[in-house]
Amino acid sequence: MSTISRDDFARVDIRLGTIVEAAPLAEARKPAFRPVVDFGPAIGPFMSEVLVLGCPDADGEVCLVTVDPAAPNGDKLF
């Protein structure tokens, strides 16, 4: 696996958001969902690429990655 430099990572704008809705994506070949994510007022309403992170729990079910609830939507991760 290759790695990226700190400078490369810093150029990527990664923001915190809250999934407020998720609908099944019927046209997907594998089970998938179309999320609606609230990025807060700083980002505004527009279409964007979204990466939702998770991992399997002990039962093999999806466990989404979360952050401290004190972090507001739209904050930049670093």
C-alpha positions as a printed Julia matrix, in Angstrom:
78×3 Matrix{Float64}:
   0.0    0.0    0.0
   1.37   3.42  -0.88
   1.04   6.49   1.33
   0.53  10.16   0.56
   2.51  13.04   1.98
   1.21  15.37   4.69
   1.03  18.14   2.08
  -1.11  15.94  -0.23
  -3.45  15.14   2.66
  -3.72  18.83   3.62
  -4.96  19.68   0.1
  -7.99  17.39   0.51
 -11.01  19.21   1.96
 -12.55  16.69   4.4
 -15.51  18.01   6.36
 -17.6   16.63   9.2
 -21.28  15.99   8.48
 -24.31  14.22   9.89
 -26.32  11.7    7.89
 -29.91  12.96   8.14
 -31.47  10.58   5.61
 -30.49   7.43   3.74
 -32.59   5.87   0.98
 -31.93   2.54  -0.73
 -30.24   2.95  -4.11
 -32.38   0.63  -6.24
 -30.16   0.79  -9.34
 -27.04  -0.38  -7.47
 -25.72  -3.88  -8.24
 -24.87  -4.44  -4.56
 -26.92  -3.15  -1.61
 -26.23   0.59  -1.28
 -27.79   3.76   0.1
 -28.0    7.36  -1.09
 -27.2    9.5    1.97
 -28.32  13.07   2.59
 -25.62  14.72   4.72
 -25.88  17.95   6.71
 -22.53  19.77   6.49
 -23.83  22.83   8.36
 -24.42  26.38   7.13
 -20.77  27.01   6.2
 -20.99  24.52   3.32
 -24.5   25.26   2.03
 -26.84  23.08  -0.03
 -25.03  21.54  -3.0
 -24.12  18.15  -4.41
 -20.76  16.78  -3.33
 -18.78  13.58  -3.19
 -19.16  11.9    0.18
 -17.13   9.18   1.85
 -18.9    7.42   4.72
 -16.51   5.39   6.86
 -17.38   2.25   8.79
 -16.21  -1.19   9.76
 -17.83  -4.5   10.73
 -18.74  -5.09  14.37
 -18.39  -8.46  16.14
 -21.57  -9.71  14.41
 -20.47  -8.52  10.95
 -22.93  -5.6   10.94
 -21.81  -2.17   9.74
 -20.64   0.19  12.47
 -20.27   3.78  11.23
 -17.28   5.85  12.35
 -18.32   8.76  14.59
 -16.67  11.79  16.18
 -17.11  13.69  19.41
 -20.63  15.21  19.35
 -19.17  18.6   20.31
 -17.67  18.97  16.81
 -20.07  20.96  14.61
 -21.1   19.97  11.09
 -18.89  21.57   8.46
 -15.7   21.53  10.55
 -12.61  20.6    8.58
 -10.85  17.4    9.64
  -7.06  17.42   9.86
